[in-house]
Amino acid sequence: MQTTLTNGIAEGQLTNAAKLANVSKDQFRMSNGIRVIDYQPTSRHAAPSNRYYLWLILPAVIVLACITLYPFFWLIWMSFHKVDMMRGDIWNNFANWRRLLGDRSFGNGWYLLLKYSAMCMIMEVGLGVLLAVILNRSKYEKALVTLFLMPMMMAPVVAGLVWYYLYNSTFGWYHWLMQSAGILGEKSILGDTGTAMWGIVIVDVWQWTPLIILITLAGMKRVPRDQLEASMVDGAGDWRNFFQITLPNLYPFLLIAILLRFMDNFRFIDALLVLTGGGPANSTKILPTYLFDVSFQFFKLGRGAAIALTLLLVTIILGMILVKVFESPAGKVNQEGN
Amino acid sequence: MFYIPKDAIYKKVSRRDFLKMGGGAATALGAGSIALGLSSVINRRPVYAQSSDAAKWKQYEGSKLVFMSENTPPSFAIRDNLKTFYDLTGIEVEILTDDLPVVQQKVGIDLRGGNSDFHLNYIQDKPIGSPFADYYEDLNKYTGDNTLPQDPEGYGEDVWFENFQKACGVFYEAGRIVAFPYDCAVACSFYRQDLFEKLSKDFESEHGYRMEFTADTTWKHVYEYAAFFKKVREGGNSDIPYGYAQHQGSFAWTTQLDIQRMLFSHGRWTEFDVDDTLGSKDPGKTKWGDAQSVAVMTKFKEQADVSHPDNLANGTLELNTVYQAGQIAMQVQYHEFAASCEDEKTSRAAGGKTGYAPCPKGESSWIVGGGQAVNGTNCGIGGIGINGNATEDQKRAAYIFAIWATSKNIQYDVLRGLGGTPTRKSVLEIPEVKTARNRPTNMPNALTFDAVYDHGIRDPHFVLGPKIPEVNEYHKILATEVQRCVAGELSPEEACEAIREQTDEANGYF
């Protein structure tokens, strides 16, 4: 039910005042410059208070604190100790942190991680947007999107295993195909220090480009038709429409996609362990793989904690930078436009 | 305080009943979690155990144990045989298997965390035994216990093959036994007799000696065979495979073993000045970077250059696949793989085409500082050990399984079944096994026994490798730098120096 109220004056007061002035309510309102505000009551109950919501989320906050804050502070503690779960932790004078400074594998891990992330991001965003544009115009869009999404549904370890066999130089179909086409020699992609990184990037692109397609398609559905129509009336062609109308409107969506993929890449390890284990000759040993080795192969949990903290810190900083970009005027174009 | 919906559930059910329902559900979930997490059950009948030998085996009837093992044929064969054990003891054993690095990681967390989710562990000598030896139970405590069943052959060093008990059962401290040998993979040469015969004349006319494999075949010969095969292949004969291939895949431990064979065969070179069969928690600085190590690294790189081109991707399993696919004519491989190579359904090297010989011998002229040229033979000896965190009864029940799994008859069954590799000498005395050492055979692994048990594992050829607490880090360092050398990123000198520097740092010598 909709009622009409005036600002600062109750409905009953307006009626009484109009009666006293011997005019209708509307005449009284207009002559006195009283604005009408539409008000939609939602419930016969009072609106829940903030305290209500606080109580509601409190159990979740407690659980989250237990499973995130406690390990987080423990991680910091571990990074300053030589960790022995049975015999107690021993303070080791920042040895875990000092060791990182001269650790070549640590530096190499960072370099390879950034290289890997950049390669994946550029290829996935480029290919994802291109395919989304094509799919958006296709009459088989729904069927094709379902088909494209299939790799994404696969567990990364399974995807790693599938590609491991495809790349195999003895019986791998993909290796055979590329060799027959004269692209590859007798070395497999994963067996050469020059191509192994490409091998894992291809798997990532194959598995996660569909996510970019999905997000981009969602963004394309929200491009204002009036802007496109106005542009067409002004005589703009498809290319100009895409670069001047569609792409700026996709900007915030792409930033979300990049943020998600960037965080995923920084903790990527499962498929990589299956594919190369960081080899050959450390050419694919990105930082998370090195972290795994230090923590669970060498059982240097203190040093592993120090590496993990640097990874966490850099992820947070880069994430914040991306969020800032998202909040910039350019990033807000479409948020406010819609 | 809260908004109460008009049709709240507890208005239909009383508030007390509602809380009861929640409590019941929570209890059920908790009990379920405990049942899943701590699935072992131990029941003991100590008085009954004294009554007879059969009763000793049955004293833990109704109990349940978990055994974490590597995914090797003996584990699968034992799993297939578990009903026999259950009938004998009434103990249910769950065998979990995985790749060795995963087993190492899981048992490491279990042991170091003070848990005993896995009562029995597969103790591969270096990757698992060296870093976690202190967390296992000393089996001497049970070997003389007359309230437990015992193996009639006993457990002294003489009942196992040479060096086996020391390799997987003794770490840092003589006399303390943490594992009984259960599974072994010993390196030997696999070669295509048919191809060697086919090309031998051409090779002889070029090099002046026959192309054949014996205990006197050296690494220099292997290099020349491989180079010859490569030359024939590159001359346009695509039917001829590559001669040789290395173990350079992502499994760091086998890369280490691969170059270790060549190092040891030249003057019995080892990484540290310590007794490898005992190991040391303080091994001192490494010898990597000395003239002998650089000389061997140089030869190893030359060997790689004439080998299968996908060397850096071929780990042990992949290498065996390459051999079975007919892409190489030789491999130094672990003798447990003979069963798969002799399988005519999957292997082009089957049907009498493969010959077996000891690992190649050192080339005297490659020994820099003097010393003996030997057939450097290394191995992975897997023992079965008991988690030191388990309760006393769990340990006793686990001991019953350990002696059963390493007994003569079970090892024979495993050899006949999925192709196991015995660790007890007495298995080789069984008449059927003696017969099986020659073709035709129904136990293909027995074809390797001359090369392995009669020659390779015996001193002075046997090399174990360093038992040090940081062994897994050492394996990674070594594998990485050797791969970088093979890939041409580092010279042999630089690779040896990089190994030296990082190994010393890992062992605390900055």
Short mmCIF file of N, CA and C in Angstrom, two decimals, chain B residues 263-344:
data_model
loop_
_atom_site.label_atom_id
_atom_site.label_comp_id
_atom_site.label_asym_id
_atom_site.label_seq_id
_atom_site.Cartn_x
_atom_site.Cartn_y
_atom_site.Cartn_z
N LEU B 263 79.27 -41.24 -10.45
CA LEU B 263 80.25 -40.71 -9.50
C LEU B 263 80.92 -41.83 -8.70
N PHE B 264 80.11 -42.74 -8.17
CA PHE B 264 80.64 -43.78 -7.30
C PHE B 264 81.50 -44.77 -8.07
N SER B 265 81.10 -45.03 -9.31
CA SER B 265 81.85 -46.03 -10.08
C SER B 265 83.27 -45.54 -10.37
N HIS B 266 83.51 -44.24 -10.29
CA HIS B 266 84.85 -43.69 -10.53
C HIS B 266 85.52 -43.37 -9.20
N GLY B 267 86.18 -44.37 -8.65
CA GLY B 267 86.92 -44.17 -7.41
C GLY B 267 86.05 -44.19 -6.16
N ARG B 268 84.86 -44.71 -6.27
CA ARG B 268 83.91 -44.81 -5.14
C ARG B 268 83.71 -43.45 -4.46
N TRP B 269 83.48 -42.45 -5.29
CA TRP B 269 83.31 -41.08 -4.80
C TRP B 269 81.95 -40.93 -4.10
N THR B 270 81.94 -40.33 -2.92
CA THR B 270 80.68 -40.00 -2.24
C THR B 270 80.71 -38.53 -1.82
N GLU B 271 79.57 -38.01 -1.50
CA GLU B 271 79.42 -36.57 -1.24
C GLU B 271 80.11 -36.11 0.03
N PHE B 272 80.12 -36.97 1.05
CA PHE B 272 80.67 -36.57 2.35
C PHE B 272 81.62 -37.65 2.84
N ASP B 273 82.46 -37.29 3.78
CA ASP B 273 83.36 -38.27 4.38
C ASP B 273 82.69 -38.96 5.56
N VAL B 274 81.56 -39.61 5.28
CA VAL B 274 80.88 -40.33 6.37
C VAL B 274 80.47 -41.71 5.86
N ASP B 275 80.18 -42.61 6.80
CA ASP B 275 79.72 -43.95 6.43
C ASP B 275 78.25 -43.82 6.00
N ASP B 276 78.01 -44.01 4.71
CA ASP B 276 76.65 -43.81 4.19
C ASP B 276 75.63 -44.75 4.80
N THR B 277 76.04 -45.96 5.16
CA THR B 277 75.05 -46.90 5.68
C THR B 277 74.57 -46.49 7.08
N LEU B 278 75.35 -45.69 7.78
CA LEU B 278 74.91 -45.19 9.08
C LEU B 278 74.39 -43.76 8.97
N GLY B 279 75.05 -42.97 8.14
CA GLY B 279 74.64 -41.58 7.98
C GLY B 279 75.16 -40.71 9.11
N SER B 280 74.90 -39.41 8.98
CA SER B 280 75.35 -38.48 10.01
C SER B 280 74.47 -37.25 10.06
N LYS B 281 74.22 -36.80 11.29
CA LYS B 281 73.46 -35.55 11.43
C LYS B 281 74.37 -34.34 11.27
N ASP B 282 75.64 -34.59 11.24
CA ASP B 282 76.61 -33.50 11.07
C ASP B 282 77.67 -33.98 10.06
N PRO B 283 77.30 -33.99 8.78
CA PRO B 283 78.17 -34.65 7.79
C PRO B 283 79.41 -33.87 7.41
N GLY B 284 79.51 -32.61 7.83
CA GLY B 284 80.66 -31.80 7.43
C GLY B 284 80.44 -31.20 6.05
N LYS B 285 81.47 -30.54 5.56
CA LYS B 285 81.34 -29.90 4.24
C LYS B 285 81.36 -30.95 3.14
N THR B 286 80.69 -30.66 2.05
CA THR B 286 80.61 -31.62 0.96
C THR B 286 81.86 -31.61 0.09
N LYS B 287 82.07 -32.72 -0.62
CA LYS B 287 83.22 -32.80 -1.54
C LYS B 287 82.88 -32.30 -2.94
N TRP B 288 81.62 -31.93 -3.14
CA TRP B 288 81.23 -31.41 -4.45
C TRP B 288 82.14 -30.25 -4.84
N GLY B 289 82.52 -30.20 -6.08
CA GLY B 289 83.39 -29.13 -6.55
C GLY B 289 84.83 -29.60 -6.69
N ASP B 290 85.15 -30.80 -6.14
CA ASP B 290 86.52 -31.28 -6.32
C ASP B 290 86.72 -31.78 -7.76
N ALA B 291 87.98 -32.11 -8.09
CA ALA B 291 88.30 -32.44 -9.49
C ALA B 291 87.51 -33.65 -10.00
N GLN B 292 87.32 -34.65 -9.13
CA GLN B 292 86.59 -35.84 -9.57
C GLN B 292 85.13 -35.53 -9.89
N SER B 293 84.51 -34.74 -9.04
CA SER B 293 83.10 -34.42 -9.29
C SER B 293 82.93 -33.62 -10.58
N VAL B 294 83.88 -32.70 -10.84
CA VAL B 294 83.79 -31.91 -12.07
C VAL B 294 84.01 -32.82 -13.29
N ALA B 295 84.97 -33.75 -13.15
CA ALA B 295 85.24 -34.66 -14.28
C ALA B 295 83.99 -35.50 -14.60
N VAL B 296 83.34 -36.01 -13.58
CA VAL B 296 82.16 -36.85 -13.82
C VAL B 296 80.99 -36.00 -14.35
N MET B 297 80.85 -34.80 -13.81
CA MET B 297 79.77 -33.93 -14.30
C MET B 297 79.97 -33.64 -15.79
N THR B 298 81.22 -33.47 -16.18
CA THR B 298 81.52 -33.23 -17.60
C THR B 298 81.08 -34.42 -18.45
N LYS B 299 81.40 -35.62 -17.96
CA LYS B 299 81.02 -36.83 -18.71
C LYS B 299 79.50 -37.04 -18.70
N PHE B 300 78.90 -36.67 -17.61
CA PHE B 300 77.44 -36.81 -17.50
C PHE B 300 76.74 -35.90 -18.53
N LYS B 301 77.28 -34.71 -18.68
CA LYS B 301 76.72 -33.76 -19.66
C LYS B 301 76.93 -34.31 -21.08
N GLU B 302 78.11 -34.85 -21.34
CA GLU B 302 78.38 -35.43 -22.67
C GLU B 302 77.41 -36.59 -22.94
N GLN B 303 77.17 -37.38 -21.91
CA GLN B 303 76.23 -38.50 -22.03
C GLN B 303 74.83 -37.99 -22.38
N ALA B 304 74.44 -36.92 -21.72
CA ALA B 304 73.11 -36.34 -21.97
C ALA B 304 72.98 -35.86 -23.41
N ASP B 305 74.07 -35.33 -23.94
CA ASP B 305 74.02 -34.77 -25.30
C ASP B 305 73.80 -35.83 -26.38
N VAL B 306 74.11 -37.09 -26.06
CA VAL B 306 73.88 -38.13 -27.07
C VAL B 306 72.69 -39.02 -26.68
N SER B 307 71.97 -38.62 -25.67
CA SER B 307 70.85 -39.43 -25.19
C SER B 307 69.52 -38.97 -25.77
N HIS B 308 68.47 -39.61 -25.34
CA HIS B 308 67.11 -39.25 -25.75
C HIS B 308 66.88 -37.76 -25.51
N PRO B 309 66.32 -37.04 -26.49
CA PRO B 309 66.25 -35.58 -26.36
C PRO B 309 65.33 -35.09 -25.23
N ASP B 310 64.43 -35.92 -24.77
CA ASP B 310 63.51 -35.46 -23.75
C ASP B 310 63.99 -35.81 -22.34
N ASN B 311 65.31 -35.85 -22.19
CA ASN B 311 65.91 -36.22 -20.91
C ASN B 311 65.38 -35.45 -19.72
N LEU B 312 65.16 -34.15 -19.91
CA LEU B 312 64.77 -33.32 -18.77
C LEU B 312 63.33 -33.56 -18.33
N ALA B 313 62.57 -34.28 -19.13
CA ALA B 313 61.19 -34.58 -18.72
C ALA B 313 61.05 -36.01 -18.25
N ASN B 314 62.03 -36.84 -18.55
CA ASN B 314 61.90 -38.27 -18.24
C ASN B 314 62.36 -38.59 -16.82
N GLY B 315 61.39 -38.82 -15.97
CA GLY B 315 61.71 -39.35 -14.65
C GLY B 315 61.81 -40.86 -14.78
N THR B 316 61.87 -41.55 -13.66
CA THR B 316 62.04 -43.00 -13.71
C THR B 316 60.91 -43.69 -14.47
N LEU B 317 59.68 -43.36 -14.13
CA LEU B 317 58.54 -44.02 -14.78
C LEU B 317 58.48 -43.69 -16.26
N GLU B 318 58.71 -42.41 -16.58
CA GLU B 318 58.64 -41.99 -17.98
C GLU B 318 59.75 -42.66 -18.79
N LEU B 319 60.91 -42.77 -18.17
CA LEU B 319 62.03 -43.40 -18.85
C LEU B 319 61.70 -44.85 -19.20
N ASN B 320 61.07 -45.51 -18.27
CA ASN B 320 60.71 -46.90 -18.53
C ASN B 320 59.68 -47.00 -19.66
N THR B 321 58.78 -46.01 -19.72
CA THR B 321 57.79 -45.98 -20.80
C THR B 321 58.49 -45.78 -22.14
N VAL B 322 59.49 -44.88 -22.14
CA VAL B 322 60.27 -44.62 -23.36
C VAL B 322 60.95 -45.91 -23.82
N TYR B 323 61.49 -46.66 -22.86
CA TYR B 323 62.16 -47.92 -23.21
C TYR B 323 61.15 -48.93 -23.75
N GLN B 324 60.01 -49.03 -23.07
CA GLN B 324 58.99 -49.98 -23.52
C GLN B 324 58.42 -49.61 -24.89
N ALA B 325 58.41 -48.30 -25.18
CA ALA B 325 57.88 -47.85 -26.47
C ALA B 325 58.89 -48.07 -27.59
N GLY B 326 60.07 -48.55 -27.26
CA GLY B 326 61.08 -48.83 -28.28
C GLY B 326 61.84 -47.59 -28.73
N GLN B 327 61.87 -46.54 -27.91
CA GLN B 327 62.55 -45.31 -28.32
C GLN B 327 64.00 -45.25 -27.87
N ILE B 328 64.40 -46.13 -26.97
CA ILE B 328 65.82 -46.19 -26.58
C ILE B 328 66.27 -47.66 -26.52
N ALA B 329 67.59 -47.85 -26.64
CA ALA B 329 68.11 -49.22 -26.67
C ALA B 329 68.69 -49.64 -25.32
N MET B 330 68.86 -48.69 -24.40
CA MET B 330 69.48 -48.99 -23.09
C MET B 330 68.88 -48.10 -22.04
N GLN B 331 68.82 -48.61 -20.85
CA GLN B 331 68.51 -47.75 -19.71
C GLN B 331 69.11 -48.39 -18.47
N VAL B 332 69.54 -47.54 -17.53
CA VAL B 332 69.87 -48.07 -16.21
C VAL B 332 68.59 -47.87 -15.40
N GLN B 333 68.00 -48.97 -15.00
CA GLN B 333 66.66 -48.88 -14.42
C GLN B 333 66.57 -49.75 -13.15
N TYR B 334 65.56 -49.52 -12.36
CA TYR B 334 65.39 -50.31 -11.12
C TYR B 334 64.78 -51.66 -11.46
N HIS B 335 65.30 -52.69 -10.82
CA HIS B 335 65.00 -54.05 -11.30
C HIS B 335 63.53 -54.44 -11.17
N GLU B 336 62.77 -53.70 -10.36
CA GLU B 336 61.33 -54.00 -10.24
C GLU B 336 60.59 -53.71 -11.56
N PHE B 337 61.21 -52.92 -12.47
CA PHE B 337 60.56 -52.60 -13.73
C PHE B 337 60.65 -53.73 -14.76
N ALA B 338 61.42 -54.75 -14.45
CA ALA B 338 61.57 -55.85 -15.42
C ALA B 338 60.21 -56.47 -15.74
N ALA B 339 59.36 -56.60 -14.72
CA ALA B 339 58.05 -57.22 -14.95
C ALA B 339 57.26 -56.48 -16.02
N SER B 340 57.30 -55.14 -16.00
CA SER B 340 56.54 -54.39 -17.01
C SER B 340 57.24 -54.44 -18.37
N CYS B 341 58.56 -54.47 -18.37
CA CYS B 341 59.28 -54.55 -19.66
C CYS B 341 59.05 -55.89 -20.35
N GLU B 342 58.82 -56.92 -19.57
CA GLU B 342 58.62 -58.25 -20.14
C GLU B 342 57.15 -58.53 -20.47
N ASP B 343 56.30 -57.53 -20.29
CA ASP B 343 54.87 -57.71 -20.58
C ASP B 343 54.61 -57.45 -22.07
N GLU B 344 54.31 -58.51 -22.80
CA GLU B 344 54.19 -58.38 -24.25
C GLU B 344 53.02 -57.51 -24.68
#
